[in-house]
């Protein structure tokens, strides 16, 4: 841990912030510099589609630490500064203004950008995506009771936008190409529960609908579906997924494939370059496969692990993926990334909106999804890593404590 070394982090989001903080917490005495193209100190994004969009909080809620924390730790922040090139062999990078900066170790924490629709009218005023603080501010200002908000894509962000629109008493319409909401992440039963939640809250939600293009003079006036259905709307929020920011890595010759390829310590195909967060395709030893996650917990914990590895740490990043979303009064949480199961078990009361759905394969717990039951859901992490098998009927029996099933 040489004091004359310079460790540089590209990206002042969640993974970038945690990398810098961890380097200092672990006693690194060299220079730590963060280059971030947004004009805001390291921050997290979940509040943007929740408290900030609802108007219950200002953007400062997104800050990872109170103002001054990183400066006090002697972390240099170059905000509003975009890195345009990495030269791995020279151990340098180039900034947008052409300046070259040398580094000893580098973290690429560039996250991703909201995927845009390559269609007619996508550039009209009133068509948004939601990734940044500026996006959230712009959308919030348009969510008035007399507005019609069209959401394209019934994924997590799209559904949170629809929920926020309804809370602001706007008209909310959601169109989704797949035949059900959050189809990649949820069982058909869970998709249906969330679909019904939105319908109960007044959202007009339509699945199996193919969007075609936007129309308007200078600003958005309507959206046209492939079957000719025309939706008059004031704003449209496109929530069709994330494109990982891998261009710097690819141009630098690093291995990429649905993200930057890293090992279990966050190291890329270059020994002095690391990556973590939404852009990192990493092996998950607990799931036995490579994954790229777009989640708050992963951005933090993978970055912490990788920062330690930059200092010579040997820890492997191995966690069961966890994700949450808040929509109306429903707290939705997911554990694991179940791909296949032969049995499900529901514990709790679906109609009352407080339950966990377990996914079992050959008696092994592959994952779980919970509505308003964070306690049981948290516990499934231990059940999944225990190597034990479980009976669906036991899991569904509220009289049997999960702790007891784990011990039994
Ligand atoms: C609206 C919203 C709500 C969410 N809600 C939840 C939730 O409820 N639960 C959950 O688990 N997860 C949620 N997430 C996901 C979670 O926020 C992300 O997984 C997390 O932000 C990823 O962190 P990151 O550091 O990898 O990327 P980011 O936070 O995107 O940070 C990357 C930063 O790098 C910058 N950058 C990119 N290229 C360059 C460059 N060349 N030079 C300089 N800087 C660059 C980017 O502009 C950005 O500031 C949400 C995400 C969004 C957008």
Tab-separated table of C-alpha atoms and ligand atoms in Angstrom:
chain	number	residue	atom	x	y	z
A	1	UNK	CA	0.000	0.000	0.000
A	2	UNK	CA	2.462	2.563	-1.198
A	3	UNK	CA	1.740	6.168	-0.240
A	4	UNK	CA	3.129	7.418	-3.554
A	5	UNK	CA	0.654	5.472	-5.676
A	6	UNK	CA	-2.422	6.917	-7.390
A	7	UNK	CA	-5.659	4.946	-7.537
A	8	UNK	CA	-8.257	6.386	-9.884
A	9	UNK	CA	-11.964	5.680	-9.992
A	10	UNK	CA	-14.061	6.434	-13.067
A	11	UNK	CA	-17.667	7.115	-12.085
A	12	UNK	CA	-19.026	8.996	-9.072
A	13	UNK	CA	-22.068	6.800	-8.565
A	14	UNK	CA	-22.612	4.197	-5.898
A	15	UNK	CA	-19.861	1.712	-6.809
A	16	UNK	CA	-17.371	4.533	-7.410
A	17	UNK	CA	-18.138	6.156	-4.073
A	18	UNK	CA	-17.820	2.903	-2.145
A	19	UNK	CA	-14.535	2.074	-3.857
A	20	UNK	CA	-12.998	5.377	-2.770
A	21	UNK	CA	-14.350	5.186	0.779
A	22	UNK	CA	-13.186	1.587	1.210
A	23	UNK	CA	-9.674	2.343	-0.035
A	24	UNK	CA	-9.355	4.933	2.729
A	25	UNK	CA	-11.144	2.824	5.360
A	26	UNK	CA	-8.628	0.062	4.625
A	27	UNK	CA	-5.732	2.429	5.260
A	28	UNK	CA	-4.583	3.265	1.716
A	29	UNK	CA	-2.428	6.376	2.022
A	30	UNK	CA	-1.815	7.177	-1.644
A	31	UNK	CA	-3.844	9.507	-3.862
A	32	UNK	CA	-7.478	8.589	-4.481
A	33	UNK	CA	-9.167	10.483	-7.317
A	34	UNK	CA	-12.728	10.095	-8.585
A	35	UNK	CA	-13.664	11.333	-12.060
A	36	UNK	CA	-17.422	11.603	-12.479
A	37	UNK	CA	-19.278	13.087	-15.428
A	38	UNK	CA	-22.321	14.028	-13.324
A	39	UNK	CA	-22.113	17.239	-11.314
A	40	UNK	CA	-23.036	15.607	-8.029
A	41	UNK	CA	-20.912	13.820	-5.411
A	42	UNK	CA	-21.119	10.013	-5.164
A	43	UNK	CA	-24.745	9.050	-4.822
A	44	UNK	CA	-27.284	6.241	-4.995
A	45	UNK	CA	-30.330	6.106	-7.244
A	46	UNK	CA	-33.210	4.222	-5.586
A	47	UNK	CA	-34.747	7.399	-4.084
A	48	UNK	CA	-34.995	8.943	-7.564
A	49	UNK	CA	-37.990	6.792	-8.517
A	50	UNK	CA	-39.397	6.864	-4.988
A	51	UNK	CA	-39.061	9.767	-2.514
A	52	UNK	CA	-37.662	12.280	-5.056
A	53	UNK	CA	-40.291	11.523	-7.703
A	54	UNK	CA	-43.035	11.701	-5.092
A	55	UNK	CA	-41.780	15.114	-4.045
A	56	UNK	CA	-41.109	13.852	-0.502
A	57	UNK	CA	-37.376	14.513	-0.591
A	58	UNK	CA	-34.769	16.607	-2.342
A	59	UNK	CA	-31.870	15.199	-4.323
A	60	UNK	CA	-29.542	15.382	-1.296
A	61	UNK	CA	-31.246	12.242	0.024
A	62	UNK	CA	-29.256	10.390	-2.646
A	63	UNK	CA	-25.845	11.369	-1.235
A	64	UNK	CA	-23.947	8.338	0.045
A	65	UNK	CA	-22.431	10.331	2.919
A	66	UNK	CA	-22.939	13.748	4.487
A	67	UNK	CA	-21.245	16.574	2.521
A	68	UNK	CA	-17.539	16.829	3.285
A	69	UNK	CA	-17.050	13.160	4.258
A	70	UNK	CA	-14.999	12.245	1.192
A	71	UNK	CA	-13.075	15.539	1.213
A	72	UNK	CA	-12.184	14.957	4.877
A	73	UNK	CA	-10.839	11.546	3.864
A	74	UNK	CA	-8.594	13.323	1.333
A	75	UNK	CA	-10.427	11.859	-1.648
A	76	UNK	CA	-10.103	14.155	-4.670
A	77	UNK	CA	-13.305	14.596	-6.621
A	78	UNK	CA	-13.306	15.825	-10.207
A	79	UNK	CA	-16.994	16.135	-10.926
A	80	UNK	CA	-18.426	17.156	-14.280
A	81	UNK	CA	-15.353	15.512	-15.791
A	82	UNK	CA	-15.680	12.739	-18.327
A	83	UNK	CA	-12.951	10.213	-19.014
A	84	UNK	CA	-12.697	9.589	-22.736
A	85	UNK	CA	-9.977	6.955	-23.031
A	86	UNK	CA	-7.973	4.446	-21.032
A	87	UNK	CA	-4.476	3.329	-22.074
A	88	UNK	CA	-3.861	0.189	-19.972
A	89	UNK	CA	-0.250	-0.437	-21.021
A	90	UNK	CA	0.760	3.160	-20.338
A	91	UNK	CA	-1.242	3.221	-17.086
A	92	UNK	CA	-2.858	6.500	-18.122
A	93	UNK	CA	-6.256	7.853	-18.996
A	94	UNK	CA	-7.367	10.801	-21.051
A	95	UNK	CA	-10.005	13.306	-20.010
A	96	UNK	CA	-12.485	14.895	-22.373
A	97	UNK	CA	-10.396	18.080	-22.469
A	98	UNK	CA	-7.406	16.076	-23.713
A	99	UNK	CA	-5.453	16.039	-20.435
A	100	UNK	CA	-3.637	12.806	-19.597
A	101	UNK	CA	-3.599	11.455	-16.066
A	102	UNK	CA	-1.411	8.609	-14.749
A	103	UNK	CA	-2.666	5.875	-12.432
A	104	UNK	CA	-1.280	2.831	-10.711
A	105	UNK	CA	-4.607	1.074	-10.289
A	106	UNK	CA	-7.920	1.904	-11.872
A	107	UNK	CA	-11.542	1.174	-11.012
A	108	UNK	CA	-14.116	1.441	-13.813
A	109	UNK	CA	-17.415	2.131	-12.043
A	110	UNK	CA	-19.248	3.649	-14.983
A	111	UNK	CA	-22.598	1.945	-14.348
A	112	UNK	CA	-25.017	2.089	-17.232
A	113	UNK	CA	-27.445	4.348	-19.049
A	114	UNK	CA	-31.156	3.988	-19.602
A	115	UNK	CA	-31.775	2.275	-22.910
A	116	UNK	CA	-33.496	4.577	-25.403
A	117	UNK	CA	-36.053	3.705	-28.034
A	118	UNK	CA	-34.711	4.181	-31.559
A	119	UNK	CA	-38.059	5.395	-32.875
A	120	UNK	CA	-39.611	8.418	-34.534
A	121	UNK	CA	-40.355	11.134	-31.988
A	122	UNK	CA	-38.014	9.787	-29.287
A	123	UNK	CA	-36.295	13.204	-29.099
A	124	UNK	CA	-39.510	15.164	-28.542
A	125	UNK	CA	-39.748	17.328	-25.453
A	126	UNK	CA	-41.734	15.302	-22.922
A	127	UNK	CA	-40.134	11.920	-23.659
A	128	UNK	CA	-37.942	10.860	-20.733
A	129	UNK	CA	-35.884	8.066	-19.279
A	130	UNK	CA	-35.103	7.892	-15.559
A	131	UNK	CA	-31.504	7.382	-14.492
A	132	UNK	CA	-30.150	10.665	-13.155
A	133	UNK	CA	-31.113	13.365	-10.687
A	134	UNK	CA	-31.862	15.696	-13.608
A	135	UNK	CA	-34.199	13.080	-15.104
A	136	UNK	CA	-36.083	12.736	-11.804
A	137	UNK	CA	-36.380	16.516	-11.393
A	138	UNK	CA	-37.717	16.923	-14.927
A	139	UNK	CA	-40.265	14.106	-14.613
A	140	UNK	CA	-41.419	15.247	-11.174
A	141	UNK	CA	-42.158	18.756	-12.428
A	142	UNK	CA	-44.484	17.321	-15.100
A	143	UNK	CA	-46.425	14.912	-12.843
A	144	UNK	CA	-49.409	17.100	-12.124
A	145	UNK	CA	-53.003	15.943	-11.475
A	146	UNK	CA	-54.103	17.045	-14.949
A	147	UNK	CA	-51.279	15.215	-16.720
A	148	UNK	CA	-51.431	11.896	-18.525
A	149	UNK	CA	-48.236	9.945	-17.924
A	150	UNK	CA	-47.470	7.108	-20.312
A	151	UNK	CA	-44.949	4.539	-19.118
A	152	UNK	CA	-43.369	2.292	-21.724
A	153	UNK	CA	-42.089	-0.891	-20.098
A	154	UNK	CA	-43.504	-2.567	-16.989
A	155	UNK	CA	-40.172	-3.246	-15.296
A	156	UNK	CA	-39.239	-1.967	-11.839
A	157	UNK	CA	-38.512	1.620	-12.787
A	158	UNK	CA	-41.552	1.885	-15.051
A	159	UNK	CA	-43.849	0.553	-12.335
A	160	UNK	CA	-42.388	2.879	-9.706
A	161	UNK	CA	-42.948	5.798	-12.079
A	162	UNK	CA	-46.571	4.702	-12.571
A	163	UNK	CA	-47.045	4.472	-8.793
A	164	UNK	CA	-45.559	7.955	-8.325
A	165	UNK	CA	-47.812	9.342	-11.063
A	166	UNK	CA	-50.898	7.951	-9.336
A	167	UNK	CA	-49.762	9.345	-5.977
A	168	UNK	CA	-49.633	12.762	-7.692
A	169	UNK	CA	-53.139	12.034	-9.004
A	170	UNK	CA	-51.987	12.018	-12.609
A	171	UNK	CA	-53.513	9.621	-15.119
A	172	UNK	CA	-51.110	6.705	-15.559
A	173	UNK	CA	-51.007	4.285	-18.483
A	174	UNK	CA	-48.441	1.497	-18.727
A	175	UNK	CA	-47.770	-0.476	-21.900
A	176	UNK	CA	-45.587	-3.571	-21.903
A	177	UNK	CA	-44.485	-5.770	-24.783
A	178	UNK	CA	-44.261	-8.987	-22.732
A	179	UNK	CA	-47.404	-10.768	-21.645
A	180	UNK	CA	-46.920	-9.819	-17.972
A	181	UNK	CA	-45.143	-7.272	-15.757
A	182	UNK	CA	-41.536	-7.821	-14.602
A	183	UNK	CA	-41.598	-11.073	-16.537
A	184	UNK	CA	-37.833	-11.630	-16.302
A	185	UNK	CA	-37.744	-11.370	-12.510
A	186	UNK	CA	-41.055	-12.719	-11.249
A	187	UNK	CA	-43.209	-15.844	-11.317
A	188	UNK	CA	-46.492	-15.475	-13.227
A	189	UNK	CA	-48.382	-15.365	-9.886
A	190	UNK	CA	-46.183	-12.573	-8.529
A	191	UNK	CA	-46.501	-10.639	-11.800
A	192	UNK	CA	-50.264	-10.928	-11.482
A	193	UNK	CA	-50.231	-9.712	-7.876
A	194	UNK	CA	-48.249	-6.606	-8.865
A	195	UNK	CA	-50.404	-6.066	-11.952
A	196	UNK	CA	-53.522	-6.128	-9.755
A	197	UNK	CA	-51.893	-3.742	-7.274
A	198	UNK	CA	-51.519	-1.164	-10.035
A	199	UNK	CA	-55.019	-1.697	-11.366
A	200	UNK	CA	-56.388	-1.200	-7.824
A	201	UNK	CA	-54.498	2.076	-7.699
A	202	UNK	CA	-56.009	3.293	-10.930
A	203	UNK	CA	-53.294	2.502	-13.496
A	204	UNK	CA	-54.406	1.468	-16.962
A	205	UNK	CA	-51.865	-1.291	-17.508
A	206	UNK	CA	-51.731	-3.270	-20.767
A	207	UNK	CA	-49.399	-6.156	-21.514
A	208	UNK	CA	-48.666	-7.679	-24.907
A	209	UNK	CA	-48.697	-4.211	-26.469
A	210	UNK	CA	-46.089	-3.233	-29.020
A	211	UNK	CA	-45.192	0.469	-28.987
A	212	UNK	CA	-44.390	2.062	-32.341
A	213	UNK	CA	-43.592	5.776	-32.217
A	214	UNK	CA	-44.229	9.191	-30.643
A	215	UNK	CA	-45.920	12.160	-32.290
A	216	UNK	CA	-46.080	15.876	-31.507
A	217	UNK	CA	-45.240	19.274	-32.993
A	218	UNK	CA	-42.350	20.365	-30.842
A	219	UNK	CA	-43.398	18.496	-27.751
A	220	UNK	CA	-44.966	15.110	-27.171
A	221	UNK	CA	-48.700	14.904	-27.834
A	222	UNK	CA	-49.389	11.238	-28.446
A	223	UNK	CA	-47.887	7.781	-28.679
A	224	UNK	CA	-48.871	5.288	-31.334
A	225	UNK	CA	-48.876	1.523	-30.786
A	226	UNK	CA	-48.170	-0.999	-33.566
A	227	UNK	CA	-51.820	-2.000	-33.764
A	228	UNK	CA	-52.809	1.635	-34.364
A	229	UNK	CA	-53.919	2.437	-30.789
A	230	UNK	CA	-53.180	6.125	-30.167
A	231	UNK	CA	-52.581	7.320	-26.607
A	232	UNK	CA	-52.819	11.051	-25.968
A	233	UNK	CA	-50.253	11.858	-23.290
A	234	UNK	CA	-48.328	14.775	-21.784
A	235	UNK	CA	-45.183	12.894	-20.902
A	236	UNK	CA	-43.802	9.446	-21.620
A	237	UNK	CA	-41.227	7.672	-19.490
A	238	UNK	CA	-39.354	4.932	-21.295
A	239	UNK	CA	-38.302	2.194	-18.877
A	240	UNK	CA	-37.077	-0.590	-21.120
A	241	UNK	CA	-33.806	-1.466	-19.408
A	242	UNK	CA	-30.202	-0.496	-18.972
A	243	UNK	CA	-27.250	-0.454	-21.332
A	244	UNK	CA	-24.004	-1.021	-19.413
A	245	UNK	CA	-21.341	1.649	-19.999
A	246	UNK	CA	-18.564	-0.573	-21.344
A	247	UNK	CA	-17.308	1.511	-24.242
A	248	UNK	CA	-14.186	2.767	-22.404
A	249	UNK	CA	-13.293	-0.801	-21.432
A	250	UNK	CA	-13.919	-2.231	-24.888
A	251	UNK	CA	-11.837	0.468	-26.573
A	252	UNK	CA	-9.051	-0.235	-24.076
A	253	UNK	CA	-9.023	-3.885	-25.137
A	254	UNK	CA	-10.497	-5.266	-21.906
A	255	UNK	CA	-12.696	-8.345	-22.156
A	256	UNK	CA	-16.403	-7.460	-22.292
A	257	UNK	CA	-19.546	-9.510	-22.786
A	258	UNK	CA	-22.790	-8.122	-21.391
A	259	UNK	CA	-20.639	-5.918	-19.148
A	260	UNK	CA	-16.970	-5.802	-18.297
A	261	UNK	CA	-15.701	-9.299	-17.550
A	262	UNK	CA	-14.269	-9.453	-14.026
A	263	UNK	CA	-13.257	-12.257	-11.707
A	264	UNK	CA	-14.631	-12.894	-8.218
A	265	UNK	CA	-12.494	-10.024	-6.886
A	266	UNK	CA	-13.558	-7.467	-9.481
A	267	UNK	CA	-10.336	-7.703	-11.491
A	268	UNK	CA	-10.721	-7.243	-15.249
A	269	UNK	CA	-8.600	-8.913	-17.929
A	270	UNK	CA	-5.902	-6.317	-17.049
A	271	UNK	CA	-4.319	-6.984	-13.631
A	272	UNK	CA	-4.353	-3.317	-12.535
A	273	UNK	CA	-7.871	-2.501	-13.701
A	274	UNK	CA	-11.018	-3.374	-11.764
A	275	UNK	CA	-14.741	-2.909	-12.377
A	276	UNK	CA	-17.795	-3.090	-10.106
A	277	UNK	CA	-21.484	-2.263	-10.111
A	278	UNK	CA	-24.020	-2.281	-12.931
A	279	UNK	CA	-21.307	-2.626	-15.588
A	280	UNK	CA	-19.533	-5.710	-14.178
A	281	UNK	CA	-20.185	-9.218	-15.442
A	282	UNK	CA	-18.944	-11.357	-12.558
A	283	UNK	CA	-18.966	-14.990	-11.465
A	284	UNK	CA	-21.346	-15.784	-8.631
A	285	UNK	CA	-20.034	-18.924	-6.909
A	286	UNK	CA	-23.270	-19.382	-4.951
A	287	UNK	CA	-25.376	-19.456	-8.114
A	288	UNK	CA	-22.724	-21.250	-10.158
A	289	UNK	CA	-22.906	-18.872	-13.085
A	290	UNK	CA	-21.848	-15.443	-14.362
A	291	UNK	CA	-24.253	-12.576	-13.800
A	292	UNK	CA	-24.444	-8.813	-14.220
A	293	UNK	CA	-26.645	-7.197	-11.611
A	294	UNK	CA	-28.405	-3.854	-11.593
A	295	UNK	CA	-28.976	-3.490	-7.884
A	296	UNK	CA	-28.147	-1.234	-4.981
A	297	UNK	CA	-26.672	-3.943	-2.751
A	298	UNK	CA	-24.457	-5.275	-5.520
A	299	UNK	CA	-23.128	-1.812	-6.406
A	300	UNK	CA	-22.073	-1.302	-2.801
A	301	UNK	CA	-20.759	-4.723	-1.789
A	302	UNK	CA	-19.049	-5.651	-5.016
A	303	UNK	CA	-17.231	-2.300	-4.951
A	304	UNK	CA	-16.144	-2.842	-1.344
A	305	UNK	CA	-14.782	-6.281	-2.231
A	306	UNK	CA	-13.000	-4.985	-5.341
A	307	UNK	CA	-11.467	-2.033	-3.449
A	308	UNK	CA	-10.019	-4.469	-0.929
A	309	UNK	CA	-8.668	-6.577	-3.793
A	310	UNK	CA	-7.004	-3.460	-5.261
A	311	UNK	CA	-5.061	-3.378	-1.996
A	312	UNK	CA	-4.162	-7.064	-2.170
A	313	UNK	CA	-7.246	-8.508	-0.443
A	314	UNK	CA	-8.139	-12.107	-1.192
A	315	UNK	CA	-11.873	-12.065	-0.436
A	316	UNK	CA	-14.176	-13.430	-3.082
A	317	UNK	CA	-17.412	-11.557	-3.822
A	318	UNK	CA	-20.056	-14.194	-3.164
A	319	UNK	CA	-23.557	-13.077	-2.216
A	320	UNK	CA	-27.057	-14.202	-2.988
A	321	UNK	CA	-28.499	-11.313	-5.051
A	322	UNK	CA	-31.101	-9.215	-3.282
A	323	UNK	CA	-33.330	-6.483	-4.695
A	324	UNK	CA	-36.243	-4.373	-3.515
A	325	UNK	CA	-38.849	-2.002	-4.918
A	326	UNK	CA	-41.480	0.197	-3.266
A	327	UNK	CA	-44.812	0.718	-5.019
A	328	UNK	CA	-47.727	2.356	-3.168
A	329	UNK	CA	-47.829	0.613	0.218
A	330	UNK	CA	-46.138	-2.536	-1.081
A	331	UNK	CA	-42.529	-3.261	-0.253
A	332	UNK	CA	-41.405	-5.880	-2.765
A	333	UNK	CA	-38.225	-7.858	-2.163
A	334	UNK	CA	-36.505	-10.587	-4.144
A	335	UNK	CA	-33.813	-13.026	-3.017
A	336	UNK	CA	-31.793	-14.986	-5.545
A	337	UNK	CA	-32.259	-15.157	-9.286
A	338	UNK	CA	-34.325	-18.328	-9.695
A	339	UNK	CA	-34.356	-19.541	-13.285
A	340	UNK	CA	-36.201	-22.812	-12.867
A	341	UNK	CA	-38.285	-24.392	-10.139
A	342	UNK	CA	-40.552	-27.401	-9.854
A	343	UNK	CA	-42.540	-26.273	-6.807
A	344	UNK	CA	-43.641	-23.044	-5.195
A	345	UNK	CA	-44.903	-22.407	-1.669
A	346	UNK	CA	-46.728	-19.328	-0.434
A	347	UNK	CA	-46.338	-18.375	3.206
A	348	UNK	CA	-48.668	-15.673	4.462
A	349	UNK	CA	-51.738	-14.013	3.048
A	350	UNK	CA	-51.698	-13.006	-0.632
A	351	UNK	CA	-55.026	-11.194	-0.375
A	352	UNK	CA	-53.874	-9.178	2.633
A	353	UNK	CA	-50.658	-8.311	0.778
A	354	UNK	CA	-48.236	-9.838	3.248
A	355	UNK	CA	-46.570	-13.023	2.048
A	356	UNK	CA	-43.482	-14.764	0.702
A	357	UNK	CA	-43.384	-16.986	-2.351
A	358	UNK	CA	-40.623	-19.623	-2.298
A	359	UNK	CA	-39.187	-21.314	-5.398
A	360	UNK	CA	-37.917	-24.876	-4.928
A	361	UNK	CA	-36.079	-27.228	-7.236
A	362	UNK	CA	-35.651	-30.798	-6.007
A	363	UNK	CA	-36.388	-29.408	-2.538
A	364	UNK	CA	-33.550	-26.864	-2.751
A	365	UNK	CA	-34.502	-23.238	-2.285
A	366	UNK	CA	-33.665	-21.362	-5.514
A	367	UNK	CA	-35.060	-18.013	-4.436
A	368	UNK	CA	-37.984	-16.148	-2.935
A	369	UNK	CA	-40.094	-13.058	-3.517
A	370	UNK	CA	-41.896	-11.201	-0.750
A	371	UNK	CA	-44.587	-8.577	-0.426
A	372	UNK	CA	-44.442	-6.632	2.835
A	373	UNK	CA	-42.502	-9.358	4.596
A	374	UNK	CA	-38.846	-8.310	4.700
A	375	UNK	CA	-38.165	-10.404	7.795
A	376	UNK	CA	-38.894	-13.817	6.288
A	377	UNK	CA	-37.326	-12.788	3.005
A	378	UNK	CA	-34.036	-11.846	4.694
A	379	UNK	CA	-33.989	-15.227	6.347
A	380	UNK	CA	-34.196	-17.069	3.026
A	381	UNK	CA	-30.620	-16.007	2.301
A	382	UNK	CA	-29.409	-18.353	5.045
A	383	UNK	CA	-31.761	-21.065	3.874
A	384	UNK	CA	-30.414	-20.820	0.331
A	385	UNK	CA	-26.774	-21.134	1.370
A	386	UNK	CA	-27.450	-23.892	3.927
A	387	UNK	CA	-27.359	-26.684	1.325
A	388	UNK	CA	-30.508	-28.128	2.947
A	389	UNK	CA	-33.684	-29.230	1.256
A	390	UNK	CA	-37.148	-28.085	2.340
A	391	UNK	CA	-40.738	-29.288	2.017
A	392	UNK	CA	-43.088	-26.900	0.257
A	393	UNK	CA	-45.835	-27.710	2.756
A	394	UNK	CA	-43.544	-26.860	5.701
A	395	UNK	CA	-42.570	-23.551	4.128
A	396	UNK	CA	-46.236	-22.691	3.626
A	397	UNK	CA	-47.136	-23.497	7.232
A	398	UNK	CA	-47.057	-20.246	9.265
A	399	UNK	CA	-46.989	-22.287	12.493
A	400	UNK	CA	-43.538	-23.622	11.593
A	401	UNK	CA	-40.803	-21.058	12.143
A	402	UNK	CA	-38.298	-20.739	9.286
A	403	UNK	CA	-35.490	-20.802	11.866
A	404	UNK	CA	-36.702	-24.188	13.015
A	405	UNK	CA	-36.893	-25.529	9.460
A	406	UNK	CA	-33.308	-24.420	8.910
A	407	UNK	CA	-32.127	-26.222	12.036
A	408	UNK	CA	-34.246	-29.323	11.438
B	1	LIG	C1	-34.363	5.320	-10.692
B	1	LIG	C2	-33.650	4.117	-10.163
B	1	LIG	C3	-34.190	3.425	-9.079
B	1	LIG	C4	-33.537	2.297	-8.577
B	1	LIG	N1	-34.094	1.629	-7.541
B	1	LIG	C5	-33.493	0.522	-7.037
B	1	LIG	C6	-34.070	-0.191	-5.974
B	1	LIG	O1	-35.140	0.150	-5.477
B	1	LIG	N2	-33.429	-1.284	-5.499
B	1	LIG	C7	-32.217	-1.705	-6.007
B	1	LIG	O2	-31.642	-2.701	-5.540
B	1	LIG	N3	-31.635	-1.019	-7.038
B	1	LIG	C8	-32.255	0.060	-7.572
B	1	LIG	N4	-31.675	0.754	-8.614
B	1	LIG	C9	-30.407	0.270	-9.166
B	1	LIG	C10	-29.190	0.894	-8.486
B	1	LIG	O3	-29.394	2.239	-8.263
B	1	LIG	C11	-27.981	0.682	-9.391
B	1	LIG	O4	-27.749	-0.706	-9.447
B	1	LIG	C12	-26.737	1.420	-8.896
B	1	LIG	O5	-26.932	2.800	-8.983
B	1	LIG	C13	-25.529	1.054	-9.723
B	1	LIG	O6	-24.431	1.799	-9.281
B	1	LIG	P1	-23.153	2.029	-10.211
B	1	LIG	O7	-22.184	2.790	-9.383
B	1	LIG	O8	-22.738	0.765	-10.844
B	1	LIG	O9	-23.678	2.927	-11.412
B	1	LIG	P2	-24.139	4.453	-11.380
B	1	LIG	O10	-24.810	4.767	-10.095
B	1	LIG	O11	-24.897	4.667	-12.632
B	1	LIG	O12	-22.777	5.276	-11.429
B	1	LIG	C14	-21.962	5.330	-12.582
B	1	LIG	C15	-21.486	6.746	-12.752
B	1	LIG	O13	-20.417	6.766	-13.710
B	1	LIG	C16	-20.595	7.896	-14.551
B	1	LIG	N5	-19.814	7.704	-15.779
B	1	LIG	C17	-20.102	6.870	-16.810
B	1	LIG	N6	-19.146	6.976	-17.755
B	1	LIG	C18	-18.250	7.887	-17.317
B	1	LIG	C19	-17.055	8.422	-17.865
B	1	LIG	N7	-16.586	8.032	-19.064
B	1	LIG	N8	-16.372	9.368	-17.148
B	1	LIG	C20	-16.834	9.765	-15.946
B	1	LIG	N9	-17.960	9.294	-15.376
B	1	LIG	C21	-18.663	8.360	-16.058
B	1	LIG	C22	-22.091	7.905	-14.738
B	1	LIG	O14	-22.562	9.125	-15.263
B	1	LIG	C23	-22.551	7.669	-13.309
B	1	LIG	O15	-22.580	8.856	-12.584
B	1	LIG	C24	-32.313	1.875	-9.143
B	1	LIG	C25	-31.779	2.571	-10.247
B	1	LIG	C26	-32.438	3.673	-10.750
B	1	LIG	C27	-31.873	4.403	-11.937
